[in-house]
Amino acid sequence: MIIKDSHIPIYFQLEMEIKEIVKGLNPGDPISSEREFSEKYDISRMTVRQAINNLVNEGILVRKRGKGTFVAEQKVEQPLSGLTSFSEDMRSRGLKPLTKILSFQQISSDKNIAAKLKITEGVPVYEVSRLRLADESPMALEISYLPANIITDLTENTVHASLYEYIENELNLKISHATQTLESSLAQKSECSILQIEEGDPVLLIERFSYLQNGEAFEYVKSIYRGDRYKFVIDMKR
Amino acid sequence: MIIKDSHIPIYFQLEMEIKEIVKGLNPGDPISSEREFSEKYDISRMTVRQAINNLVNEGILVRKRGKGTFVAEQKVEQPLSGLTSFSEDMRSRGLKPLTKILSFQQISSDKNIAAKLKITEGVPVYEVSRLRLADESPMALEISYLPANIITDLTENTVHASLYEYIENELNLKISHATQTLESSLAQKSECSILQIEEGDPVLLIERFSYLQNGEAFEYVKSIYRGDRYKFVIDMKR
DNA sequence: TATAACTAGATGTCTATACCAGTTATCTTA
DNA sequence: TAAGATAACTGGTATAGACATCTAGTTATA
Protein backbone atom coordinates (compact mmCIF):
# COMPACT_ATOMS: atom_id res chain seq x y z
CA MET A 1 0.00 0.00 0.00
CA ILE A 2 1.32 3.38 -0.97
CA ILE A 3 0.36 6.57 0.83
CA LYS A 4 0.65 9.59 -1.42
CA ASP A 5 0.71 12.47 1.05
CA SER A 6 3.12 10.88 3.47
CA HIS A 7 6.41 12.45 4.45
CA ILE A 8 7.99 9.21 3.26
CA PRO A 9 8.82 9.51 -0.45
CA ILE A 10 6.68 7.40 -2.76
CA TYR A 11 9.72 5.82 -4.41
CA PHE A 12 10.94 4.71 -0.99
CA GLN A 13 7.59 3.18 -0.09
CA LEU A 14 7.63 1.39 -3.41
CA GLU A 15 11.14 0.10 -2.71
CA MET A 16 9.85 -1.49 0.50
CA GLU A 17 6.86 -2.90 -1.35
CA ILE A 18 9.05 -4.47 -4.03
CA LYS A 19 11.46 -5.86 -1.43
CA GLU A 20 8.51 -7.67 0.13
CA ILE A 21 7.44 -9.00 -3.26
CA VAL A 22 10.97 -10.19 -3.99
CA LYS A 23 10.98 -12.20 -0.75
CA GLY A 24 8.32 -14.45 -2.24
CA LEU A 25 10.24 -14.94 -5.49
CA ASN A 26 13.30 -16.86 -6.58
CA PRO A 27 16.46 -15.48 -8.20
CA GLY A 28 15.83 -15.02 -11.92
CA ASP A 29 12.08 -14.53 -11.54
CA PRO A 30 10.62 -11.46 -13.26
CA ILE A 31 8.84 -8.71 -11.32
CA SER A 32 6.00 -6.63 -12.75
CA SER A 33 6.92 -4.21 -15.52
CA GLU A 34 7.44 -0.53 -14.81
CA ARG A 35 4.15 0.41 -16.46
CA GLU A 36 2.29 -2.21 -14.45
CA PHE A 37 3.59 -0.78 -11.17
CA SER A 38 2.82 2.71 -12.46
CA GLU A 39 -0.81 1.82 -13.17
CA LYS A 40 -1.35 -0.41 -10.14
CA TYR A 41 -0.29 2.26 -7.63
CA ASP A 42 -1.31 5.23 -9.81
CA ILE A 43 2.11 6.82 -9.76
CA SER A 44 4.38 8.08 -12.50
CA ARG A 45 6.58 5.64 -14.35
CA MET A 46 9.62 7.81 -13.57
CA THR A 47 8.93 7.36 -9.87
CA VAL A 48 8.72 3.62 -10.36
CA ARG A 49 12.04 3.78 -12.20
CA GLN A 50 13.63 5.63 -9.30
CA ALA A 51 12.61 2.89 -6.88
CA ILE A 52 13.77 0.13 -9.21
CA ASN A 53 17.05 1.92 -9.97
CA ASN A 54 17.86 2.03 -6.27
CA LEU A 55 17.15 -1.67 -5.89
CA VAL A 56 19.30 -2.41 -8.94
CA ASN A 57 22.13 -0.41 -7.36
CA GLU A 58 21.68 -2.43 -4.18
CA GLY A 59 22.09 -5.58 -6.22
CA ILE A 60 18.57 -6.83 -5.46
CA LEU A 61 17.22 -6.54 -9.02
CA VAL A 62 18.65 -6.79 -12.52
CA ARG A 63 17.21 -4.97 -15.54
CA LYS A 64 17.24 -6.62 -18.94
CA ARG A 65 16.39 -4.25 -21.74
CA GLY A 66 13.43 -5.32 -23.81
CA LYS A 67 12.73 -8.22 -21.47
CA GLY A 68 11.95 -6.95 -18.02
CA THR A 69 13.30 -6.62 -14.51
CA PHE A 70 14.35 -9.70 -12.58
CA VAL A 71 15.32 -10.80 -9.09
CA ALA A 72 19.14 -10.84 -8.96
CA GLU A 73 21.20 -13.88 -8.18
CA GLN A 74 22.50 -14.04 -4.65
CA LYS A 75 25.09 -11.42 -3.91
CA VAL A 76 28.48 -12.50 -2.68
CA GLU A 77 29.67 -10.50 0.28
CA GLN A 78 33.35 -9.86 0.62
CA PRO A 79 35.16 -9.68 3.95
CA LEU A 80 36.93 -6.43 4.75
CA SER A 81 40.57 -7.29 4.41
CA GLY A 82 40.15 -9.65 1.50
CA LEU A 83 41.53 -12.47 3.55
CA THR A 84 39.18 -14.75 5.38
CA SER A 85 40.48 -15.87 8.73
CA PHE A 86 40.73 -19.51 9.59
CA SER A 87 37.85 -19.27 12.04
CA GLU A 88 35.49 -17.45 9.69
CA ASP A 89 36.41 -19.79 6.91
CA MET A 90 35.69 -22.91 8.92
CA ARG A 91 32.43 -21.58 10.26
CA SER A 92 31.25 -20.71 6.76
CA ARG A 93 31.71 -24.36 5.86
CA GLY A 94 29.73 -25.48 8.86
CA LEU A 95 32.77 -26.70 10.79
CA LYS A 96 33.61 -25.81 14.38
CA PRO A 97 36.96 -24.03 14.57
CA LEU A 98 39.24 -24.44 17.56
CA THR A 99 42.70 -23.08 18.28
CA LYS A 100 44.94 -24.87 20.75
CA ILE A 101 48.13 -23.23 22.01
CA LEU A 102 50.75 -25.94 22.10
CA SER A 103 53.55 -23.86 23.54
CA PHE A 104 54.35 -20.29 24.53
CA GLN A 105 57.87 -19.25 25.47
CA GLN A 106 60.49 -16.57 25.17
CA ILE A 107 63.61 -17.75 23.38
CA SER A 108 66.81 -16.33 21.99
CA SER A 109 66.49 -15.81 18.21
CA ASP A 110 68.59 -18.09 16.07
CA LYS A 111 70.16 -17.10 12.78
CA ASN A 112 67.14 -18.04 10.69
CA ILE A 113 64.51 -16.24 12.78
CA ALA A 114 66.74 -13.18 13.17
CA ALA A 115 67.10 -12.97 9.38
CA LYS A 116 63.35 -13.28 8.83
CA LEU A 117 62.55 -10.53 11.35
CA LYS A 118 65.60 -8.49 10.37
CA ILE A 119 66.90 -8.30 13.91
CA THR A 120 70.27 -9.17 15.42
CA GLU A 121 70.84 -12.84 16.23
CA GLY A 122 70.34 -13.48 19.92
CA VAL A 123 67.69 -10.80 20.46
CA PRO A 124 64.89 -12.45 22.50
CA VAL A 125 61.66 -13.36 20.70
CA TYR A 126 58.36 -14.91 21.77
CA GLU A 127 57.63 -18.22 20.11
CA VAL A 128 54.01 -19.34 19.95
CA SER A 129 52.89 -22.70 18.55
CA ARG A 130 49.26 -23.12 17.67
CA LEU A 131 47.27 -26.06 16.42
CA ARG A 132 44.20 -25.21 14.33
CA LEU A 133 41.38 -27.72 14.44
CA ALA A 134 38.07 -28.03 12.62
CA ASP A 135 35.47 -30.29 14.19
CA GLU A 136 38.15 -31.70 16.49
CA SER A 137 40.40 -32.78 13.64
CA PRO A 138 43.75 -31.04 13.02
CA MET A 139 43.97 -28.76 10.01
CA ALA A 140 47.11 -26.70 10.50
CA LEU A 141 50.17 -26.04 12.58
CA GLU A 142 51.18 -22.43 13.12
CA ILE A 143 54.40 -21.12 14.65
CA SER A 144 54.73 -17.38 15.29
CA TYR A 145 57.77 -15.35 16.28
CA LEU A 146 57.46 -11.86 17.79
CA PRO A 147 60.45 -9.71 18.83
CA ALA A 148 60.21 -9.24 22.60
CA ASN A 149 61.68 -5.74 22.43
CA ILE A 150 58.78 -4.52 20.24
CA ILE A 151 55.90 -6.62 21.46
CA THR A 152 56.58 -6.24 25.18
CA ASP A 153 54.98 -8.10 28.08
CA LEU A 154 53.20 -10.61 25.90
CA THR A 155 51.25 -13.31 27.71
CA GLU A 156 49.62 -16.52 26.61
CA ASN A 157 46.22 -15.02 27.35
CA THR A 158 46.83 -12.04 25.11
CA VAL A 159 47.90 -14.28 22.28
CA HIS A 160 44.81 -16.39 22.71
CA ALA A 161 42.52 -13.35 22.83
CA SER A 162 43.40 -10.75 20.26
CA LEU A 163 47.03 -10.04 19.54
CA TYR A 164 46.33 -7.25 17.08
CA GLU A 165 44.08 -5.38 19.50
CA TYR A 166 46.77 -5.65 22.16
CA ILE A 167 49.36 -4.19 19.81
CA GLU A 168 47.19 -1.30 18.68
CA ASN A 169 45.36 -0.48 21.91
CA GLU A 170 47.72 -1.45 24.75
CA LEU A 171 51.10 -0.88 23.14
CA ASN A 172 49.86 1.98 20.97
CA LEU A 173 51.70 0.73 17.91
CA LYS A 174 50.29 1.13 14.43
CA ILE A 175 50.01 -1.90 12.21
CA SER A 176 50.67 -1.05 8.59
CA HIS A 177 50.60 -4.10 6.35
CA ALA A 178 51.46 -7.76 5.92
CA THR A 179 52.88 -9.93 3.20
CA GLN A 180 51.86 -13.52 2.84
CA THR A 181 53.34 -16.19 0.63
CA LEU A 182 51.76 -19.53 -0.13
CA GLU A 183 53.43 -22.54 -1.61
CA SER A 184 52.65 -26.14 -2.15
CA SER A 185 54.93 -28.72 -0.60
CA LEU A 186 55.11 -32.25 0.75
CA ALA A 187 54.71 -33.14 4.42
CA GLN A 188 57.91 -33.85 6.34
CA LYS A 189 58.22 -36.54 8.95
CA SER A 190 58.28 -34.11 11.87
CA GLU A 191 54.91 -32.62 10.95
CA CYS A 192 53.10 -35.84 10.20
CA SER A 193 52.10 -37.06 13.61
CA ILE A 194 50.66 -33.80 14.81
CA LEU A 195 48.62 -33.23 11.64
CA GLN A 196 47.76 -36.93 11.42
CA ILE A 197 48.96 -37.28 7.85
CA GLU A 198 51.56 -39.36 6.01
CA GLU A 199 55.00 -38.31 4.85
CA GLY A 200 54.73 -37.04 1.26
CA ASP A 201 51.13 -35.91 1.54
CA PRO A 202 50.47 -32.48 0.03
CA VAL A 203 50.64 -29.51 2.41
CA LEU A 204 50.20 -25.77 2.02
CA LEU A 205 53.06 -23.73 3.45
CA ILE A 206 52.14 -20.19 4.38
CA GLU A 207 54.56 -17.55 5.61
CA ARG A 208 53.33 -14.21 6.87
CA PHE A 209 55.36 -11.12 7.71
CA SER A 210 53.53 -8.31 9.50
CA TYR A 211 54.87 -4.79 9.68
CA LEU A 212 54.38 -1.67 11.77
CA GLN A 213 54.01 1.76 10.26
CA ASN A 214 57.66 2.52 11.03
CA GLY A 215 58.64 -0.40 8.82
CA GLU A 216 59.70 -2.83 11.56
CA ALA A 217 58.57 -6.44 11.29
CA PHE A 218 56.68 -7.41 14.43
CA GLU A 219 55.52 -10.88 13.49
CA TYR A 220 56.72 -13.82 11.44
CA VAL A 221 54.32 -16.73 11.12
CA LYS A 222 55.03 -20.04 9.47
CA SER A 223 52.04 -22.30 8.92
CA ILE A 224 51.55 -25.78 7.55
CA TYR A 225 48.06 -26.63 6.36
CA ARG A 226 46.79 -30.06 5.36
CA GLY A 227 46.53 -29.94 1.57
CA ASP A 228 43.80 -32.51 1.39
CA ARG A 229 41.43 -30.68 3.69
CA TYR A 230 42.20 -26.99 3.51
CA LYS A 231 41.52 -24.44 0.80
CA PHE A 232 42.77 -20.92 1.14
CA VAL A 233 40.21 -18.30 0.10
CA ILE A 234 40.83 -14.77 -1.13
CA ASP A 235 38.17 -12.28 -2.13
CA MET A 236 39.12 -9.37 -4.29
CA LYS A 237 37.20 -6.17 -4.73
CA ARG A 238 37.66 -4.22 -7.86
CA MET B 1 30.80 19.62 -25.88
CA ILE B 2 27.54 17.77 -26.02
CA ILE B 3 26.07 16.42 -29.26
CA LYS B 4 22.31 16.13 -29.05
CA ASP B 5 21.51 13.81 -31.93
CA SER B 6 24.29 11.35 -31.24
CA HIS B 7 23.67 7.67 -30.58
CA ILE B 8 25.56 8.22 -27.34
CA PRO B 9 23.11 9.23 -24.60
CA ILE B 10 23.35 12.84 -23.47
CA TYR B 11 23.68 11.84 -19.83
CA PHE B 12 26.64 9.64 -20.74
CA GLN B 13 28.34 12.45 -22.66
CA LEU B 14 27.77 14.69 -19.66
CA GLU B 15 29.28 12.07 -17.37
CA MET B 16 32.47 12.15 -19.45
CA GLU B 17 32.41 15.95 -19.44
CA ILE B 18 32.08 16.08 -15.66
CA LYS B 19 34.79 13.47 -15.21
CA GLU B 20 37.14 15.75 -17.15
CA ILE B 21 36.14 18.71 -15.00
CA VAL B 22 36.70 16.71 -11.83
CA LYS B 23 40.24 15.91 -12.95
CA GLY B 24 41.12 19.59 -12.54
CA LEU B 25 39.59 19.80 -9.07
CA ASN B 26 40.50 18.61 -5.61
CA PRO B 27 38.48 16.36 -3.30
CA GLY B 28 35.88 18.48 -1.52
CA ASP B 29 35.63 21.08 -4.29
CA PRO B 30 32.12 21.89 -5.52
CA ILE B 31 31.07 21.35 -9.13
CA SER B 32 28.49 23.50 -10.92
CA SER B 33 24.92 23.15 -9.74
CA GLU B 34 22.42 20.99 -11.61
CA ARG B 35 20.62 24.05 -12.93
CA GLU B 36 23.86 25.56 -14.18
CA PHE B 37 24.73 22.43 -16.16
CA SER B 38 21.17 22.34 -17.44
CA GLU B 39 21.38 25.90 -18.80
CA LYS B 40 24.98 25.72 -20.02
CA TYR B 41 24.38 22.66 -22.22
CA ASP B 42 20.68 23.39 -22.86
CA ILE B 43 19.51 20.04 -21.55
CA SER B 44 16.87 19.08 -19.03
CA ARG B 45 17.78 19.14 -15.36
CA MET B 46 16.53 15.56 -15.04
CA THR B 47 19.11 14.51 -17.60
CA VAL B 48 21.79 16.31 -15.63
CA ARG B 49 20.61 14.48 -12.53
CA GLN B 50 20.89 11.13 -14.28
CA ALA B 51 24.53 11.84 -15.15
CA ILE B 52 25.34 13.07 -11.65
CA ASN B 53 23.51 10.14 -10.05
CA ASN B 54 25.71 7.71 -11.95
CA LEU B 55 28.85 9.51 -10.87
CA VAL B 56 27.63 9.52 -7.27
CA ASN B 57 27.05 5.78 -7.50
CA GLU B 58 30.56 5.36 -8.87
CA GLY B 59 31.87 7.21 -5.84
CA ILE B 60 33.25 10.14 -7.84
CA LEU B 61 30.84 12.79 -6.51
CA VAL B 62 28.84 13.36 -3.34
CA ARG B 63 25.63 15.36 -3.13
CA LYS B 64 24.84 17.58 -0.18
CA ARG B 65 21.26 18.72 0.00
CA GLY B 66 20.88 22.47 0.01
CA LYS B 67 24.60 22.95 -0.47
CA GLY B 68 25.67 21.44 -3.76
CA THR B 69 27.54 18.55 -5.34
CA PHE B 70 31.18 17.96 -4.52
CA VAL B 71 34.18 15.94 -5.65
CA ALA B 72 34.35 12.89 -3.40
CA GLU B 73 37.24 12.15 -1.11
CA GLN B 74 39.78 9.59 -2.28
CA LYS B 75 38.33 6.36 -3.50
CA VAL B 76 38.95 3.34 -1.32
CA GLU B 77 38.70 1.00 -4.25
CA GLN B 78 41.84 -0.43 -5.75
CA PRO B 79 41.75 -2.69 -8.76
CA LEU B 80 41.95 -6.25 -7.51
CA SER B 81 43.92 -5.09 -4.54
CA GLY B 82 46.60 -7.13 -2.92
CA LEU B 83 47.24 -9.63 -5.61
CA THR B 84 50.40 -9.36 -7.62
CA SER B 85 50.11 -10.72 -11.12
CA PHE B 86 52.28 -13.53 -12.37
CA SER B 87 54.23 -11.18 -14.61
CA GLU B 88 54.92 -8.57 -11.92
CA ASP B 89 55.84 -11.30 -9.52
CA MET B 90 58.35 -12.93 -11.83
CA ARG B 91 59.93 -9.63 -12.81
CA SER B 92 60.38 -8.68 -9.15
CA ARG B 93 62.45 -11.85 -8.75
CA GLY B 94 64.57 -11.02 -11.77
CA LEU B 95 62.97 -13.67 -13.98
CA LYS B 96 61.66 -13.07 -17.47
CA PRO B 97 57.93 -13.88 -17.62
CA LEU B 98 56.35 -15.25 -20.78
CA THR B 99 52.81 -16.34 -21.51
CA LYS B 100 52.12 -18.77 -24.32
CA ILE B 101 48.59 -19.36 -25.53
CA LEU B 102 48.34 -23.09 -26.10
CA SER B 103 44.79 -23.10 -27.44
CA PHE B 104 41.87 -20.78 -28.00
CA GLN B 105 38.49 -22.11 -29.00
CA GLN B 106 34.78 -21.84 -28.51
CA ILE B 107 33.26 -24.98 -27.09
CA SER B 108 29.96 -26.19 -25.72
CA SER B 109 30.01 -26.08 -21.91
CA ASP B 110 29.95 -29.44 -20.20
CA LYS B 111 28.22 -30.16 -16.92
CA ASN B 112 31.21 -29.20 -14.79
CA ILE B 113 31.96 -25.86 -16.48
CA ALA B 114 28.28 -24.97 -16.61
CA ALA B 115 28.00 -25.55 -12.86
CA LYS B 116 31.08 -23.46 -12.11
CA LEU B 117 29.83 -20.52 -14.20
CA LYS B 118 26.21 -21.07 -13.16
CA ILE B 119 25.00 -21.30 -16.74
CA THR B 120 22.96 -23.92 -18.56
CA GLU B 121 24.85 -26.94 -19.82
CA GLY B 122 25.59 -26.59 -23.53
CA VAL B 123 25.80 -22.80 -23.55
CA PRO B 124 28.91 -21.94 -25.61
CA VAL B 125 32.01 -20.79 -23.75
CA TYR B 126 35.46 -19.69 -24.82
CA GLU B 127 38.22 -21.95 -23.57
CA VAL B 128 41.70 -20.48 -23.33
CA SER B 129 44.75 -22.51 -22.31
CA ARG B 130 47.85 -20.62 -21.30
CA LEU B 131 51.30 -21.75 -20.31
CA ARG B 132 53.18 -19.45 -17.97
CA LEU B 133 56.95 -19.52 -18.23
CA ALA B 134 59.73 -17.87 -16.25
CA ASP B 135 63.12 -17.68 -17.95
CA GLU B 136 61.91 -20.17 -20.57
CA SER B 137 60.99 -22.83 -18.04
CA PRO B 138 57.32 -23.76 -17.40
CA MET B 139 55.79 -22.57 -14.15
CA ALA B 140 52.05 -22.97 -14.53
CA LEU B 141 49.20 -24.14 -16.69
CA GLU B 142 46.10 -21.97 -16.82
CA ILE B 143 42.75 -22.83 -18.34
CA SER B 144 40.07 -20.11 -18.52
CA TYR B 145 36.42 -20.40 -19.40
CA LEU B 146 34.34 -17.37 -20.42
CA PRO B 147 30.64 -17.53 -21.38
CA ALA B 148 30.39 -16.52 -25.04
CA ASN B 149 27.00 -14.87 -24.51
CA ILE B 150 28.47 -12.42 -21.99
CA ILE B 151 32.00 -11.94 -23.30
CA THR B 152 31.08 -11.59 -26.95
CA ASP B 153 33.40 -11.54 -29.97
CA LEU B 154 36.47 -12.59 -28.02
CA THR B 155 39.62 -13.10 -30.05
CA GLU B 156 42.99 -14.59 -29.26
CA ASN B 157 44.56 -11.16 -29.60
CA THR B 158 42.22 -9.64 -27.04
CA VAL B 159 42.99 -12.42 -24.60
CA HIS B 160 46.70 -11.91 -25.09
CA ALA B 161 46.44 -8.13 -24.71
CA SER B 162 44.14 -7.09 -21.90
CA LEU B 163 40.96 -9.02 -21.30
CA TYR B 164 39.76 -6.81 -18.47
CA GLU B 165 40.15 -3.63 -20.48
CA TYR B 166 38.22 -5.21 -23.33
CA ILE B 167 35.40 -6.14 -20.96
CA GLU B 168 35.17 -2.72 -19.33
CA ASN B 169 35.86 -0.45 -22.30
CA GLU B 170 34.63 -2.33 -25.37
CA LEU B 171 31.78 -4.35 -23.91
CA ASN B 172 30.90 -1.70 -21.32
CA LEU B 173 30.46 -4.28 -18.58
CA LYS B 174 31.39 -3.55 -15.00
CA ILE B 175 33.70 -5.89 -13.18
CA SER B 176 32.80 -6.21 -9.53
CA HIS B 177 34.97 -8.73 -7.73
CA ALA B 178 36.68 -12.10 -7.80
CA THR B 179 37.11 -15.02 -5.47
CA GLN B 180 40.23 -17.13 -5.51
CA THR B 181 40.91 -20.38 -3.74
CA LEU B 182 44.32 -21.99 -3.33
CA GLU B 183 45.01 -25.53 -2.37
CA SER B 184 47.95 -27.83 -2.25
CA SER B 185 47.82 -31.04 -4.23
CA LEU B 186 49.88 -33.62 -6.06
CA ALA B 187 50.62 -33.54 -9.78
CA GLN B 188 48.56 -35.86 -11.96
CA LYS B 189 49.99 -37.73 -14.91
CA SER B 190 48.26 -35.52 -17.49
CA GLU B 191 49.91 -32.36 -16.18
CA CYS B 192 53.41 -33.73 -15.76
CA SER B 193 54.83 -33.53 -19.25
CA ILE B 194 53.75 -29.98 -19.93
CA LEU B 195 55.06 -28.70 -16.60
CA GLN B 196 58.11 -30.97 -16.82
CA ILE B 197 57.55 -32.49 -13.39
CA GLU B 198 56.99 -36.00 -12.00
CA GLU B 199 53.72 -37.57 -10.91
CA GLY B 200 53.23 -36.92 -7.19
CA ASP B 201 55.27 -33.74 -7.11
CA PRO B 202 53.61 -30.92 -5.13
CA VAL B 203 51.47 -28.49 -7.12
CA LEU B 204 49.43 -25.43 -6.21
CA LEU B 205 45.86 -25.53 -7.50
CA ILE B 206 44.25 -22.11 -7.92
CA GLU B 207 40.66 -21.49 -8.91
CA ARG B 208 39.40 -18.02 -9.67
CA PHE B 209 35.83 -16.86 -10.22
CA SER B 210 35.34 -13.34 -11.53
CA TYR B 211 32.02 -11.55 -11.34
CA LEU B 212 30.26 -8.62 -12.99
CA GLN B 213 28.35 -6.04 -11.03
CA ASN B 214 25.06 -7.73 -11.91
CA GLY B 215 26.31 -10.87 -10.17
CA GLU B 216 26.97 -12.95 -13.27
CA ALA B 217 30.22 -14.91 -13.37
CA PHE B 218 32.18 -14.00 -16.49
CA GLU B 219 35.35 -15.98 -15.92
CA TYR B 220 36.39 -19.25 -14.35
CA VAL B 221 40.11 -19.96 -14.27
CA LYS B 222 41.76 -23.13 -13.11
CA SER B 223 45.52 -23.02 -12.68
CA ILE B 224 48.17 -25.53 -11.77
CA TYR B 225 51.47 -24.10 -10.48
CA ARG B 226 54.67 -25.99 -9.89
CA GLY B 227 54.93 -26.27 -6.11
CA ASP B 228 58.72 -26.51 -6.11
CA ARG B 229 59.25 -23.28 -8.02
CA TYR B 230 56.29 -21.02 -7.42
CA LYS B 231 55.27 -19.04 -4.38
CA PHE B 232 52.02 -17.13 -4.34
CA VAL B 233 52.33 -13.65 -2.86
CA ILE B 234 49.65 -11.54 -1.20
CA ASP B 235 50.10 -8.06 0.22
CA MET B 236 47.61 -6.84 2.75
CA LYS B 237 47.07 -3.27 3.78
CA ARG B 238 45.39 -2.59 7.05
C1' DT C 1 9.68 -23.71 -46.05
C1' DA C 2 12.57 -20.16 -44.93
C1' DT C 3 12.87 -15.36 -44.52
C1' DA C 4 11.42 -10.84 -43.92
C1' DA C 5 8.27 -7.58 -41.98
C1' DC C 6 5.37 -6.36 -38.49
C1' DT C 7 3.72 -5.86 -33.70
C1' DA C 8 3.23 -5.76 -28.77
C1' DG C 9 5.52 -4.95 -24.80
C1' DA C 10 9.59 -4.32 -22.23
C1' DT C 11 13.35 -1.00 -20.67
C1' DG C 12 16.12 3.33 -22.10
C1' DT C 13 16.42 8.24 -22.91
C1' DC C 14 14.77 12.91 -22.59
C1' DT C 15 11.84 16.93 -21.89
C1' DA C 16 9.43 20.74 -19.31
C1' DT C 17 7.44 21.71 -15.30
C1' DA C 18 6.08 22.00 -10.47
C1' DC C 19 6.75 22.04 -5.84
C1' DC C 20 9.32 20.43 -1.46
C1' DA C 21 13.15 20.93 1.79
C1' DG C 22 17.61 22.10 3.46
C1' DT C 23 21.40 26.04 3.61
C1' DT C 24 23.20 30.50 3.62
C1' DA C 25 23.48 35.32 3.47
C1' DT C 26 21.12 39.43 3.63
C1' DC C 27 17.71 42.49 5.01
C1' DT C 28 14.35 44.10 8.36
C1' DT C 29 12.77 45.11 12.72
C1' DA C 30 12.43 45.40 17.79
C1' DT D 1 22.98 45.56 18.12
C1' DA D 2 20.81 41.20 18.14
C1' DA D 3 17.04 38.40 16.66
C1' DG D 4 14.02 37.10 13.27
C1' DA D 5 12.13 37.12 8.58
C1' DT D 6 13.09 36.67 3.90
C1' DA D 7 15.17 35.75 -0.49
C1' DA D 8 17.95 33.13 -3.30
C1' DC D 9 20.35 29.58 -3.80
C1' DT D 10 21.07 24.18 -3.39
C1' DG D 11 19.50 19.24 -4.18
C1' DG D 12 14.99 16.02 -3.59
C1' DT D 13 10.58 14.34 -5.18
C1' DA D 14 7.04 13.75 -8.57
C1' DT D 15 4.36 14.24 -12.83
C1' DA D 16 2.83 13.20 -17.83
C1' DG D 17 4.20 12.40 -22.04
C1' DA D 18 7.14 11.49 -26.11
C1' DC D 19 10.11 8.74 -28.78
C1' DA D 20 14.06 5.15 -29.11
C1' DT D 21 15.67 0.58 -28.88
C1' DC D 22 15.68 -4.16 -27.75
C1' DT D 23 13.17 -8.85 -27.45
C1' DA D 24 10.19 -12.27 -28.77
C1' DG D 25 6.51 -13.69 -30.98
C1' DT D 26 3.28 -13.56 -35.10
C1' DT D 27 2.18 -12.73 -39.68
C1' DA D 28 2.97 -11.97 -44.44
C1' DT D 29 5.80 -12.86 -48.33
C1' DA D 30 9.12 -14.86 -51.66
XYZ file of C-alpha atoms in Angstrom, chain A residues 23-187:
165
model
C 10.985 -12.200 -0.753
C 8.322 -14.446 -2.244
C 10.237 -14.941 -5.494
C 13.302 -16.860 -6.582
C 16.460 -15.481 -8.198
C 15.835 -15.024 -11.916
C 12.078 -14.529 -11.544
C 10.624 -11.456 -13.264
C 8.841 -8.707 -11.323
C 5.999 -6.630 -12.754
C 6.919 -4.208 -15.523
C 7.444 -0.535 -14.814
C 4.150 0.406 -16.456
C 2.287 -2.208 -14.449
C 3.591 -0.775 -11.174
C 2.817 2.705 -12.456
C -0.811 1.822 -13.169
C -1.353 -0.410 -10.141
C -0.285 2.257 -7.627
C -1.313 5.229 -9.811
C 2.106 6.816 -9.758
C 4.378 8.078 -12.503
C 6.576 5.645 -14.352
C 9.615 7.814 -13.570
C 8.925 7.360 -9.870
C 8.721 3.616 -10.364
C 12.038 3.780 -12.199
C 13.635 5.627 -9.296
C 12.610 2.892 -6.883
C 13.770 0.128 -9.212
C 17.046 1.918 -9.966
C 17.858 2.030 -6.272
C 17.147 -1.674 -5.893
C 19.303 -2.412 -8.937
C 22.131 -0.413 -7.360
C 21.679 -2.426 -4.184
C 22.086 -5.581 -6.217
C 18.567 -6.829 -5.464
C 17.215 -6.541 -9.015
C 18.648 -6.786 -12.518
C 17.211 -4.969 -15.535
C 17.244 -6.616 -18.943
C 16.393 -4.254 -21.744
C 13.431 -5.323 -23.815
C 12.733 -8.220 -21.474
C 11.949 -6.947 -18.020
C 13.305 -6.620 -14.514
C 14.347 -9.698 -12.583
C 15.320 -10.802 -9.094
C 19.138 -10.837 -8.961
C 21.198 -13.879 -8.185
C 22.499 -14.043 -4.653
C 25.094 -11.421 -3.909
C 28.482 -12.503 -2.685
C 29.672 -10.498 0.280
C 33.346 -9.862 0.621
C 35.159 -9.680 3.946
C 36.930 -6.429 4.748
C 40.574 -7.293 4.411
C 40.149 -9.648 1.500
C 41.534 -12.475 3.547
C 39.178 -14.750 5.380
C 40.484 -15.868 8.729
C 40.726 -19.506 9.594
C 37.848 -19.274 12.043
C 35.485 -17.455 9.690
C 36.411 -19.792 6.914
C 35.687 -22.913 8.919
C 32.430 -21.575 10.260
C 31.246 -20.715 6.758
C 31.706 -24.356 5.864
C 29.730 -25.478 8.864
C 32.770 -26.695 10.787
C 33.614 -25.809 14.381
C 36.962 -24.027 14.568
C 39.244 -24.442 17.562
C 42.702 -23.077 18.279
C 44.945 -24.868 20.750
C 48.129 -23.226 22.015
C 50.746 -25.941 22.100
C 53.553 -23.862 23.540
C 54.350 -20.291 24.533
C 57.872 -19.247 25.473
C 60.492 -16.568 25.173
C 63.613 -17.751 23.376
C 66.813 -16.332 21.985
C 66.492 -15.806 18.208
C 68.586 -18.090 16.066
C 70.165 -17.096 12.783
C 67.141 -18.036 10.691
C 64.509 -16.243 12.782
C 66.743 -13.184 13.167
C 67.102 -12.974 9.379
C 63.354 -13.277 8.830
C 62.551 -10.533 11.354
C 65.596 -8.487 10.366
C 66.897 -8.299 13.911
C 70.271 -9.174 15.416
C 70.843 -12.842 16.226
C 70.337 -13.485 19.921
C 67.691 -10.801 20.464
C 64.893 -12.445 22.499
C 61.657 -13.363 20.703
C 58.358 -14.905 21.773
C 57.635 -18.219 20.115
C 54.008 -19.341 19.948
C 52.895 -22.697 18.545
C 49.258 -23.121 17.673
C 47.268 -26.060 16.423
C 44.196 -25.205 14.335
C 41.375 -27.724 14.440
C 38.071 -28.034 12.619
C 35.472 -30.286 14.191
C 38.154 -31.696 16.493
C 40.404 -32.779 13.644
C 43.754 -31.041 13.021
C 43.966 -28.758 10.014
C 47.106 -26.702 10.499
C 50.171 -26.040 12.578
C 51.182 -22.430 13.117
C 54.405 -21.122 14.650
C 54.728 -17.379 15.290
C 57.765 -15.350 16.279
C 57.464 -11.865 17.785
C 60.446 -9.709 18.831
C 60.212 -9.245 22.597
C 61.680 -5.741 22.434
C 58.785 -4.523 20.242
C 55.898 -6.617 21.461
C 56.576 -6.245 25.178
C 54.984 -8.103 28.083
C 53.201 -10.613 25.902
C 51.253 -13.314 27.708
C 49.618 -16.524 26.610
C 46.222 -15.020 27.348
C 46.828 -12.035 25.114
C 47.903 -14.283 22.276
C 44.809 -16.390 22.707
C 42.516 -13.351 22.828
C 43.396 -10.754 20.262
C 47.030 -10.042 19.536
C 46.333 -7.252 17.080
C 44.080 -5.383 19.502
C 46.774 -5.649 22.163
C 49.359 -4.192 19.809
C 47.194 -1.304 18.681
C 45.364 -0.477 21.910
C 47.724 -1.445 24.749
C 51.101 -0.879 23.138
C 49.863 1.977 20.968
C 51.699 0.730 17.911
C 50.292 1.129 14.428
C 50.008 -1.901 12.208
C 50.668 -1.054 8.589
C 50.599 -4.101 6.353
C 51.456 -7.755 5.915
C 52.878 -9.929 3.201
C 51.859 -13.518 2.844
C 53.337 -16.188 0.627
C 51.759 -19.530 -0.134
C 53.429 -22.544 -1.606
C 52.651 -26.143 -2.154
C 54.928 -28.723 -0.604
C 55.113 -32.252 0.753
C 54.709 -33.142 4.421
